[in-house]
Coordinates of N, CA, C and O in Angstrom, one line a residue:
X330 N -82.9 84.5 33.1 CA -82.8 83.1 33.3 C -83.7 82.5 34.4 O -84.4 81.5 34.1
X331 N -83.8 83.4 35.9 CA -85.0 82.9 36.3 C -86.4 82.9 36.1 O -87.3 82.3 36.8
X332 N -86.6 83.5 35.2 CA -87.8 84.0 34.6 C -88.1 82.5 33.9 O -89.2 81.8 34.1
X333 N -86.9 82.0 33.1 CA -87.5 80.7 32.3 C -87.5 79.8 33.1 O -87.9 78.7 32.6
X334 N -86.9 79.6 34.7 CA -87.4 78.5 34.9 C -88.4 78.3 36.1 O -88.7 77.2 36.5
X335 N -89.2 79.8 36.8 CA -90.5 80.4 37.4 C -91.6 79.9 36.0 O -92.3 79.0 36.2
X336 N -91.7 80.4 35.0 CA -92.4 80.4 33.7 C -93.1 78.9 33.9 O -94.2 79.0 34.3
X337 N -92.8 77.5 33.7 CA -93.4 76.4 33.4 C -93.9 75.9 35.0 O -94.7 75.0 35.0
X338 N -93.7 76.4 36.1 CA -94.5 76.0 37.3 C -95.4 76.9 37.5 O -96.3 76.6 38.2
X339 N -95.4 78.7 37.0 CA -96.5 79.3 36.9 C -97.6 78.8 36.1 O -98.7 78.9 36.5
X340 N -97.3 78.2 34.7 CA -98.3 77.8 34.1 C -98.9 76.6 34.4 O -100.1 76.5 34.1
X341 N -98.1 75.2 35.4 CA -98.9 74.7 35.8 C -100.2 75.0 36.4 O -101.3 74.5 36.1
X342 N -99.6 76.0 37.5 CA -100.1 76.3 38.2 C -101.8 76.4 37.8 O -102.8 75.8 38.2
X343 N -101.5 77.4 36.8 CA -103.0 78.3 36.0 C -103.3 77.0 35.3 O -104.3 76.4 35.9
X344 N -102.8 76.4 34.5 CA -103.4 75.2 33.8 C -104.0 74.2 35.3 O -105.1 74.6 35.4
X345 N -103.8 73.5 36.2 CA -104.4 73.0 37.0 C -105.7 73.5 37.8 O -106.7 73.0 38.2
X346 N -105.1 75.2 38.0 CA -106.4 75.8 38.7 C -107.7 75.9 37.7 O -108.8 75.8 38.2
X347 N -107.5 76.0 36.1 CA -108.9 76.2 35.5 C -109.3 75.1 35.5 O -110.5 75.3 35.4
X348 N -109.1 73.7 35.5 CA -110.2 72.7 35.4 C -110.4 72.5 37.1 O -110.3 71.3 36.9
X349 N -110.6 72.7 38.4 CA -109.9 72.2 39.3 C -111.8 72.2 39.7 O -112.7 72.9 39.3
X350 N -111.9 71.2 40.7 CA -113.0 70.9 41.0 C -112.8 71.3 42.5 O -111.6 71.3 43.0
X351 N -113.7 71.6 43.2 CA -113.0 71.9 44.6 C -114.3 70.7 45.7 O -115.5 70.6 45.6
X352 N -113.4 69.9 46.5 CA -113.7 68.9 46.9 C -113.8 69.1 48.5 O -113.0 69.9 49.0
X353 N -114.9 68.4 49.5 CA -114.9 68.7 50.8 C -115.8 67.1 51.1 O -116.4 66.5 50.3
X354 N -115.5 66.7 52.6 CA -116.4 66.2 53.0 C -116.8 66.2 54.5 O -116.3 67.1 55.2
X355 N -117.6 65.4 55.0 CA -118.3 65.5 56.7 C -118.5 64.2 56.9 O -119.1 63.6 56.0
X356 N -118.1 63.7 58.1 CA -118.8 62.5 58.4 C -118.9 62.5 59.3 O -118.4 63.4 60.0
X357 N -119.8 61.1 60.1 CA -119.7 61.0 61.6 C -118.5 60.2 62.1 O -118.3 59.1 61.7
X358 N -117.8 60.8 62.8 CA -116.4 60.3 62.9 C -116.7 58.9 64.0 O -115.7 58.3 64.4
X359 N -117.9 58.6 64.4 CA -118.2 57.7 65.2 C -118.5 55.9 65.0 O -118.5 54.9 65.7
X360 N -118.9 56.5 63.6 CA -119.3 55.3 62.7 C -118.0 54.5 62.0 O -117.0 55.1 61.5
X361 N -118.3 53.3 62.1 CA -117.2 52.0 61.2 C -117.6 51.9 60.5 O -118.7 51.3 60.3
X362 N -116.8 52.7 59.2 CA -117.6 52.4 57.6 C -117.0 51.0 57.2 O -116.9 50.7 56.0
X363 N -116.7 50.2 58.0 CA -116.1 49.0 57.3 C -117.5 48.0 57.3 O -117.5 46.9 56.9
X364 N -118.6 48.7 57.9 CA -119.3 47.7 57.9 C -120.7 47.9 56.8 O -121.7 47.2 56.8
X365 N -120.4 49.0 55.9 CA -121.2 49.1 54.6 C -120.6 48.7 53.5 O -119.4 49.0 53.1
X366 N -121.3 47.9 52.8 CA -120.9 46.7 51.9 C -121.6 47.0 50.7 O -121.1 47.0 49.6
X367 N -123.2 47.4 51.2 CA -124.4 47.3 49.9 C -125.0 48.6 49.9 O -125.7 49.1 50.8
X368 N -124.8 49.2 48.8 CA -125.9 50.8 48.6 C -126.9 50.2 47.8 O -127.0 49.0 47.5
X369 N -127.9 51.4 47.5 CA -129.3 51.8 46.7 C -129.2 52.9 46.9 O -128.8 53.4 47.9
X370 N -129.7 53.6 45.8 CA -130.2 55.0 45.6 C -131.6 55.4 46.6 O -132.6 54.7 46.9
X371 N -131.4 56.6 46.9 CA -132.6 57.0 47.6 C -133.6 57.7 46.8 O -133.6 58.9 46.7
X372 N -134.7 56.6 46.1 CA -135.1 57.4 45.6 C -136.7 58.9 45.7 O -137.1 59.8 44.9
X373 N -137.0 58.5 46.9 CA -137.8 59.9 47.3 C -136.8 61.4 47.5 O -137.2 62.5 47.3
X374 N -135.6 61.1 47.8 CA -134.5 62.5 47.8 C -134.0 62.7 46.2 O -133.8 63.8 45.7
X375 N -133.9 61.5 45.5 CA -133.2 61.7 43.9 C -134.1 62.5 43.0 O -133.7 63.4 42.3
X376 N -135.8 61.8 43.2 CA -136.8 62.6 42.6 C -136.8 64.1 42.9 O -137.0 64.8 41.9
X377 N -136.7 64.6 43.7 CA -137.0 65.8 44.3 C -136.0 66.6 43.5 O -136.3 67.6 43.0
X378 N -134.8 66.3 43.5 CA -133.3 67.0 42.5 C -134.0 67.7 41.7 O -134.8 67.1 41.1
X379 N -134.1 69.4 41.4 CA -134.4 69.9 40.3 C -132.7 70.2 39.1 O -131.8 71.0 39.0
X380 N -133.3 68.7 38.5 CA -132.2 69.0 37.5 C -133.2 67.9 36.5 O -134.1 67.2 36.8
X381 N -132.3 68.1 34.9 CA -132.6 67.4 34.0 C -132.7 65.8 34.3 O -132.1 65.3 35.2
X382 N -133.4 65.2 33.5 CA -133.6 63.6 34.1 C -132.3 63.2 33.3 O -131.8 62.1 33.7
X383 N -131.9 63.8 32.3 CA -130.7 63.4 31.4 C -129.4 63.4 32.6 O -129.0 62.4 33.3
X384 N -128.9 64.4 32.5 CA -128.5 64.6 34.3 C -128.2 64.1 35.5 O -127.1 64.2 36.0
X385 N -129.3 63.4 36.0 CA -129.4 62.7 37.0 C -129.4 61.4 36.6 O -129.2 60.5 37.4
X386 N -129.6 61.1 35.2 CA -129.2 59.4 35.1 C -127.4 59.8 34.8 O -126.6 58.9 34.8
X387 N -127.0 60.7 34.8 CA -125.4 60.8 34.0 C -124.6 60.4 35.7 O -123.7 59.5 36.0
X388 N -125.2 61.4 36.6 CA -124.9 61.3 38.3 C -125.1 59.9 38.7 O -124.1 59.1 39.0
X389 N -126.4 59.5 38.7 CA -126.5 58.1 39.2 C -125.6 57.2 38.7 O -124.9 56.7 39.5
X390 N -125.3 56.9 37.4 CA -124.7 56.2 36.3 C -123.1 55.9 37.0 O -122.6 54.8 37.1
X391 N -122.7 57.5 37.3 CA -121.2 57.8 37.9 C -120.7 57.2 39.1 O -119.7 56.7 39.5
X392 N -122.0 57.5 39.8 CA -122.1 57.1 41.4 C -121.7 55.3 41.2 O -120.6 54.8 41.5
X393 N -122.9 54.4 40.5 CA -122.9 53.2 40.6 C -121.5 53.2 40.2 O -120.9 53.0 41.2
X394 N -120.7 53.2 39.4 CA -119.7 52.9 38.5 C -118.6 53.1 39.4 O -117.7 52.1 39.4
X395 N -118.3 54.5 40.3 CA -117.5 54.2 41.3 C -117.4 53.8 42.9 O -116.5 53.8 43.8
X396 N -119.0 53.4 42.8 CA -119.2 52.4 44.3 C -118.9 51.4 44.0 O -118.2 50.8 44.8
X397 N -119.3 50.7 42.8 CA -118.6 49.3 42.4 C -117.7 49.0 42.4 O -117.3 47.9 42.7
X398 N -116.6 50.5 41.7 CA -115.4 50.0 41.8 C -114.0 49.8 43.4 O -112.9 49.4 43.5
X399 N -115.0 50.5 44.0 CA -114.7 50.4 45.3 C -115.0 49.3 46.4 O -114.7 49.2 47.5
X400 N -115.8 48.4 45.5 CA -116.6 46.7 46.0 C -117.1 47.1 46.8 O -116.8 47.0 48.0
X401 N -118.4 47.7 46.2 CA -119.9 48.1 47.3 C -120.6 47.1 45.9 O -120.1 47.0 44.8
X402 N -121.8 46.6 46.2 CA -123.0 45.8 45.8 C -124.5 46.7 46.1 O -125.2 47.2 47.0
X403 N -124.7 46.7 45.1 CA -125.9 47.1 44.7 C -127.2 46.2 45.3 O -127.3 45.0 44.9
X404 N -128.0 46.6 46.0 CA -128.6 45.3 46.5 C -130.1 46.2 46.9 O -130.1 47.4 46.9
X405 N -131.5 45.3 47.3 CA -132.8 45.9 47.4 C -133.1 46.1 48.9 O -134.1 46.7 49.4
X406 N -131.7 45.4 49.6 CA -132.0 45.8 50.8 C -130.5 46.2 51.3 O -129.8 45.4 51.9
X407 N -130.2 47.4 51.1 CA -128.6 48.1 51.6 C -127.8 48.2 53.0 O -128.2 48.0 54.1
X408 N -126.9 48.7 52.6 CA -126.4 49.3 54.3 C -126.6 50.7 54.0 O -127.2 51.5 54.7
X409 N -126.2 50.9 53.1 CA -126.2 52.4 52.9 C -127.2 53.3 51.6 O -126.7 53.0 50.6
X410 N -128.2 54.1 51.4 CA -128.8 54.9 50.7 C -127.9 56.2 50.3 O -127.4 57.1 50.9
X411 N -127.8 55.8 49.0 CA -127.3 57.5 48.2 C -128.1 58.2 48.2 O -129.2 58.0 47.9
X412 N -127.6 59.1 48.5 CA -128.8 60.7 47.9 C -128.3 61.8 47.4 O -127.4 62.4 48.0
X413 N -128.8 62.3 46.1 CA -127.4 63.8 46.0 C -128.4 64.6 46.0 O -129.5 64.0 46.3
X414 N -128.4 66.1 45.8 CA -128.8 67.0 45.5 C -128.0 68.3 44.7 O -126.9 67.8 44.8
X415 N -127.9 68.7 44.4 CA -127.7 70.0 43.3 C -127.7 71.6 43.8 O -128.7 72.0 44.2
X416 N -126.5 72.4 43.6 CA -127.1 73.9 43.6 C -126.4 74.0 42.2 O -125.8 73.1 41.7
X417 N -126.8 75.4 41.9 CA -125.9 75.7 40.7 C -126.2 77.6 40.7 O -127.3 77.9 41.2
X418 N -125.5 78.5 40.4 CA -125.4 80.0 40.3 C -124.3 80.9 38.9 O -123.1 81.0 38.8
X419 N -125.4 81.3 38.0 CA -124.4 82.0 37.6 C -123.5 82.8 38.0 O -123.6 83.4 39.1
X420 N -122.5 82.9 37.3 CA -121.2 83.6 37.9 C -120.2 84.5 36.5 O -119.8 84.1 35.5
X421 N -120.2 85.7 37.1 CA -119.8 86.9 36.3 C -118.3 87.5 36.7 O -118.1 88.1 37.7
X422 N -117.2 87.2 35.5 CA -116.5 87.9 36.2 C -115.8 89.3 35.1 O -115.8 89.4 33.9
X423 N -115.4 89.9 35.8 CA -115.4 91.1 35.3 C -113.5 91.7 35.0 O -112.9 92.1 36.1
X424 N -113.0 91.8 34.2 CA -111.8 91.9 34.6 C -111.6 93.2 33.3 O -112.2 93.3 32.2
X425 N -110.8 94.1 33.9 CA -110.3 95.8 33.7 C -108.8 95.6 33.5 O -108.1 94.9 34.2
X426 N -108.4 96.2 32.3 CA -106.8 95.8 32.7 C -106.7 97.8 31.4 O -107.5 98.4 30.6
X427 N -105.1 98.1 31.8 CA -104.8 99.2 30.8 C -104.0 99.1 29.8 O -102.8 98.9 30.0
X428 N -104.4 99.1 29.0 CA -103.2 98.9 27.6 C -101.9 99.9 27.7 O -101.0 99.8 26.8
X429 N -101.9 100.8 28.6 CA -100.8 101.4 28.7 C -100.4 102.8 27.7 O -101.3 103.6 27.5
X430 N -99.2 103.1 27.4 CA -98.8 104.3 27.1 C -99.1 103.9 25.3 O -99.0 102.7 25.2
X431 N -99.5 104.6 23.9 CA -99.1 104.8 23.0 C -100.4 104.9 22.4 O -101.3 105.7 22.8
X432 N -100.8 103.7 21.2 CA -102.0 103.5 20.5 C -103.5 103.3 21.7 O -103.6 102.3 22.5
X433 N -104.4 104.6 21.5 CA -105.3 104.7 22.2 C -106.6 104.1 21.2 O -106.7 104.3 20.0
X434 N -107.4 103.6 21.8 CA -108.9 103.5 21.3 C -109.4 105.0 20.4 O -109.8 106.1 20.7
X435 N -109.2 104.4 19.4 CA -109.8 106.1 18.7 C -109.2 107.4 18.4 O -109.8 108.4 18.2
X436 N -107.6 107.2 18.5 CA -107.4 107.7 18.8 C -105.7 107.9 17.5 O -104.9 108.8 17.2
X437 N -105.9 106.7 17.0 CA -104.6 106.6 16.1 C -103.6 106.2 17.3 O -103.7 105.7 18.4
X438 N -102.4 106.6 16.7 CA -100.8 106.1 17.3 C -100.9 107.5 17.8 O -101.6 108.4 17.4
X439 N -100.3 107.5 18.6 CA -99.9 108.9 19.3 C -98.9 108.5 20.4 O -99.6 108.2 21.3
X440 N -97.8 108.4 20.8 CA -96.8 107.8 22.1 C -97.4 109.0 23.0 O -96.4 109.3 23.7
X441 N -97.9 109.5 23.2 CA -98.9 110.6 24.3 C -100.0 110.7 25.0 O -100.3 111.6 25.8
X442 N -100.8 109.7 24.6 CA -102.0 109.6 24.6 C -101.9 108.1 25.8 O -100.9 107.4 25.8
X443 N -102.7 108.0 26.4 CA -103.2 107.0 27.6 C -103.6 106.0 26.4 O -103.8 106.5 25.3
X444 N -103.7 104.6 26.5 CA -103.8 103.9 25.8 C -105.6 103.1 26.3 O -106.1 102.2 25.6
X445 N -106.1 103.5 27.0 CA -107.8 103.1 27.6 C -107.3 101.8 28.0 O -106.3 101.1 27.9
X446 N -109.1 101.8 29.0 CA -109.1 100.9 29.7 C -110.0 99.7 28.6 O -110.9 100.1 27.8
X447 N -109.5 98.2 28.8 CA -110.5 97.1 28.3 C -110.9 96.7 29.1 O -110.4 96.8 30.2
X448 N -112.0 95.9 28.8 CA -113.0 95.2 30.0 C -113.0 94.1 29.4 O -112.9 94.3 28.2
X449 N -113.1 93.1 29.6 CA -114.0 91.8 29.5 C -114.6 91.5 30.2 O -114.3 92.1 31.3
X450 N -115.8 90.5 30.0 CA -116.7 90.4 30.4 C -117.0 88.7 30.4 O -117.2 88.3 29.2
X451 N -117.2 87.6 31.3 CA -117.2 86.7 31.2 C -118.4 85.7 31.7 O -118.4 85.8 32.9
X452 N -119.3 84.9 31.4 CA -120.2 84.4 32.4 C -119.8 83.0 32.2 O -119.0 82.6 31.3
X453 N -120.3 82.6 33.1 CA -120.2 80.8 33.4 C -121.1 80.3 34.6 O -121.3 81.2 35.5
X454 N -121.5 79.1 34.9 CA -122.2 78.4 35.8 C -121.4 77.7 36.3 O -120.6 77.0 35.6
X455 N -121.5 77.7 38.0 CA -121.1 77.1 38.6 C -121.6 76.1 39.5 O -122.6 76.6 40.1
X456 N -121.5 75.0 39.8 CA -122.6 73.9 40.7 C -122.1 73.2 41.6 O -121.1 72.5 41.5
X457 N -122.7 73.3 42.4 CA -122.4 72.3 43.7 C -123.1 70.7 43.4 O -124.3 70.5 43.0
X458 N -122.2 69.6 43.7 CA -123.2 68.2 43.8 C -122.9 67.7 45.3 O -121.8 67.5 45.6
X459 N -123.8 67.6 46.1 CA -123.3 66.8 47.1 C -124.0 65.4 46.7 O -124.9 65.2 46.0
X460 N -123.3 64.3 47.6 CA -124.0 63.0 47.8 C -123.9 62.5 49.1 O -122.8 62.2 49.7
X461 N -124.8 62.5 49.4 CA -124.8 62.3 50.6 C -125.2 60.6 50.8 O -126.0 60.1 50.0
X462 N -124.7 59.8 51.8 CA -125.0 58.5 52.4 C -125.3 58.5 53.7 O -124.8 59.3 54.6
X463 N -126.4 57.5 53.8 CA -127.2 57.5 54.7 C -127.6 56.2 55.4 O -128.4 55.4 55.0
X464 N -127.0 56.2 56.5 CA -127.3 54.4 57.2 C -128.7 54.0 56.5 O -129.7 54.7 56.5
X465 N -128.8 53.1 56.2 CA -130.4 52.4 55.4 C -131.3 52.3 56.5 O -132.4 52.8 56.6
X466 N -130.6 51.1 57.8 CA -131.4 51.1 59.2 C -131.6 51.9 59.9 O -132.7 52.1 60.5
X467 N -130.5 52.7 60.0 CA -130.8 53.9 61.2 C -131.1 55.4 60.8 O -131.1 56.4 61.5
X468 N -131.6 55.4 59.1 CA -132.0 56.6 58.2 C -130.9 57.3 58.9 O -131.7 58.2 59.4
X469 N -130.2 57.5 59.1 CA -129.1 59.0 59.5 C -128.0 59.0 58.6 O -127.4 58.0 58.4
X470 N -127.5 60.3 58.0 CA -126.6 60.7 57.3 C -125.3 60.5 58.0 O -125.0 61.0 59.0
X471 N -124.4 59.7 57.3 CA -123.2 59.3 58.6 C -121.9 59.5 57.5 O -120.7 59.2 57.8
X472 N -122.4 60.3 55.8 CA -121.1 61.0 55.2 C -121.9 62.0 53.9 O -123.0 62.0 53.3
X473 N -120.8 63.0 53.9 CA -121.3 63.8 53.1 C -120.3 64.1 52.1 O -119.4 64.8 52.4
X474 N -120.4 63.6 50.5 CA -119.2 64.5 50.1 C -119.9 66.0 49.2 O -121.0 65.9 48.7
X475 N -119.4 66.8 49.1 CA -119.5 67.9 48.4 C -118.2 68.2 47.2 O -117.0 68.1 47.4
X476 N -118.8 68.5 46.1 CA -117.9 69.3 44.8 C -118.4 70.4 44.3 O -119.6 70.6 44.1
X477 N -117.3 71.4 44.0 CA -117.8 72.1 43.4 C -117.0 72.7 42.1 O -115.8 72.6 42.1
X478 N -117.6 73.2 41.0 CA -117.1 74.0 39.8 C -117.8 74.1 39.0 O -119.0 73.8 39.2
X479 N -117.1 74.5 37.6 CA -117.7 75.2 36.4 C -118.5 74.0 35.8 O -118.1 72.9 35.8
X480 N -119.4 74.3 35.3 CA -120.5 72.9 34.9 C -120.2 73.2 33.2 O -119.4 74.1 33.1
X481 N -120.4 73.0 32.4 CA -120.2 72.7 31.2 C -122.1 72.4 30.2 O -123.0 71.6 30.5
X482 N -122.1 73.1 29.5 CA -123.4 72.9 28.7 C -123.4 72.2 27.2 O -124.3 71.7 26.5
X483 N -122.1 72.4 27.1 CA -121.7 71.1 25.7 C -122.2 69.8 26.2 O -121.7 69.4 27.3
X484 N -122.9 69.3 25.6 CA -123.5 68.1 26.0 C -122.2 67.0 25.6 O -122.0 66.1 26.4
X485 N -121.4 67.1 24.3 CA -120.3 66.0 23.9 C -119.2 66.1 25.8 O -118.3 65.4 26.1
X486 N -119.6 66.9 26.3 CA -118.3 66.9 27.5 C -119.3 66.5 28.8 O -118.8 65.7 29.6
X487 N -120.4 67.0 29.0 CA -121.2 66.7 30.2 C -121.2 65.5 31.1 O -121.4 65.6 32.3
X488 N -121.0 64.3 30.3 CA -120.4 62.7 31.0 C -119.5 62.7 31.0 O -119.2 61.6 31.5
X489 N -118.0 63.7 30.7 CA -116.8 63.0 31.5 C -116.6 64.1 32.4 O -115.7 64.1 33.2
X490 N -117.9 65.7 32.3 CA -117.5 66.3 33.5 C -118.0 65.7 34.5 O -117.4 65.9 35.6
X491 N -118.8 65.1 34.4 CA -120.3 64.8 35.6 C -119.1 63.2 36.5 O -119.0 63.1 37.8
X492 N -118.5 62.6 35.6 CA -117.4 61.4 35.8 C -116.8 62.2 37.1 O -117.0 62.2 38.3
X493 N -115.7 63.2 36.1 CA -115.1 63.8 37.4 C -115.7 64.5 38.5 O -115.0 64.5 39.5
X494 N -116.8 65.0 38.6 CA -117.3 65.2 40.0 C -117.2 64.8 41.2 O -116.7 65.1 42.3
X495 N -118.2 63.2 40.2 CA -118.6 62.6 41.4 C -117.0 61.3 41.8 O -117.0 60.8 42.9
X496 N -115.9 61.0 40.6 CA -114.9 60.6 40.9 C -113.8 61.4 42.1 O -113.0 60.8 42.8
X497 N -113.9 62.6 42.1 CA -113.7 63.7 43.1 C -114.2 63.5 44.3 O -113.6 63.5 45.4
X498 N -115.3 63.5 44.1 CA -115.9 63.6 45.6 C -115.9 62.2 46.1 O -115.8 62.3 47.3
X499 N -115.9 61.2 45.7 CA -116.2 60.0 46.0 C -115.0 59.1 46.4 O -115.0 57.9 46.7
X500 N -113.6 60.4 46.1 CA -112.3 59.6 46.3 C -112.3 59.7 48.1 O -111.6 58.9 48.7
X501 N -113.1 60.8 48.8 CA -113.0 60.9 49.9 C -113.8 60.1 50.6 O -114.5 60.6 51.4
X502 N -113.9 59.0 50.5 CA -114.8 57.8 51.0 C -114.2 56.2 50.7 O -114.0 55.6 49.6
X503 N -113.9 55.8 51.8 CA -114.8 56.1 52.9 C -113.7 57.1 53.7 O -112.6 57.2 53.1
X504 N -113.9 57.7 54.7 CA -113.1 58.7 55.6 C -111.6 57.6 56.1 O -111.6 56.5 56.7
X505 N -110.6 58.5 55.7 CA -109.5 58.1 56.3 C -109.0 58.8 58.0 O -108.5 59.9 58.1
X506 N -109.5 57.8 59.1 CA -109.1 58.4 60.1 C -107.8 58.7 60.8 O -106.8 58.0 60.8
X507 N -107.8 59.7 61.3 CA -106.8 60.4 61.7 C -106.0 59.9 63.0 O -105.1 60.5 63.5

């Protein structure tokens, strides 16, 4: 009986951990973000991004969409400059498990016989986005958010993963002080 009712908060669990973006940020705890109102993209740091230009309009696209919705104004002369940048690393993981006592690999039914070991074998890409903001006047970096996880190559999912990224990282802004 405890089993069935440990069962449905274990699988939350695993169901939440595989999509889970992992979120961080940095700022200058000195600065009054109450007084940035208007971004622009930076674009000498945006060019430099080695990523697809497809990509980087999906990022930019995300960015505008939830600075606006947070009543920032897009404007030619800002308070604050976006800038992101990109890592990304394949990632292998390797998992061994024993099938136990009876039917062995090659072996027919036998209840005697070791049952072998399986392997799978798994790859995926994983990426970092940071976006960094940047006082416009005083060029200094005064927040940083960082995300990270599994990136996705189906292009039909790429704009609502790229959404949640930067909706992730971007919920930590401006900094709630302590």
């Amino acid at each position: 009986m405890k089993t069935l009712k440990i069962l449905p908060l274990l699988l939350l669990v695993v169901l939440s951990s595989c999509s889970s973006i992992k979120v961080n940020s940095d700022y200058d705890k000195k600065i009054d973000f109450a007084q940035y109102k208007t971004f622009a993209f930076y674009k000498n740091g945006i060019d430099k991004v080695e990523i697809s230009d497809l990509d980087k309009k999906r990022i930019l696209r995300s960015i505008d969409e939830v600075m606006t919705a947070k009543g920032f104004t897009k404007n030619e002369t800002p308070d604050l400059l976006v800038n992101i940048f990109t890592k990304e690393r394949e990632q292998v993981d390797v998992s061994r498990f024993n099938s136990g006592w009876g039917y062995g690999w090659g072996y027919g039914w036998n209840p005697y016989m070791w049952g072998g070991n399986n392997t799978s074998i798994s790859r995926y890409t994983e990426g970092t986005l940071y976006i960094d903001l940047i006082d416009a006047k005083k060029k200094e970096l005064i927040w940083q958010g960082e995300g990270e996880g599994v990136l996705t190559k189906d292009t039909n999912k790429k704009d609502e993963k790229i959404k949640e990224f930067v909706s992730k990282i971007l919920e930590q802004y401006p900094p709630q002080k302590k």
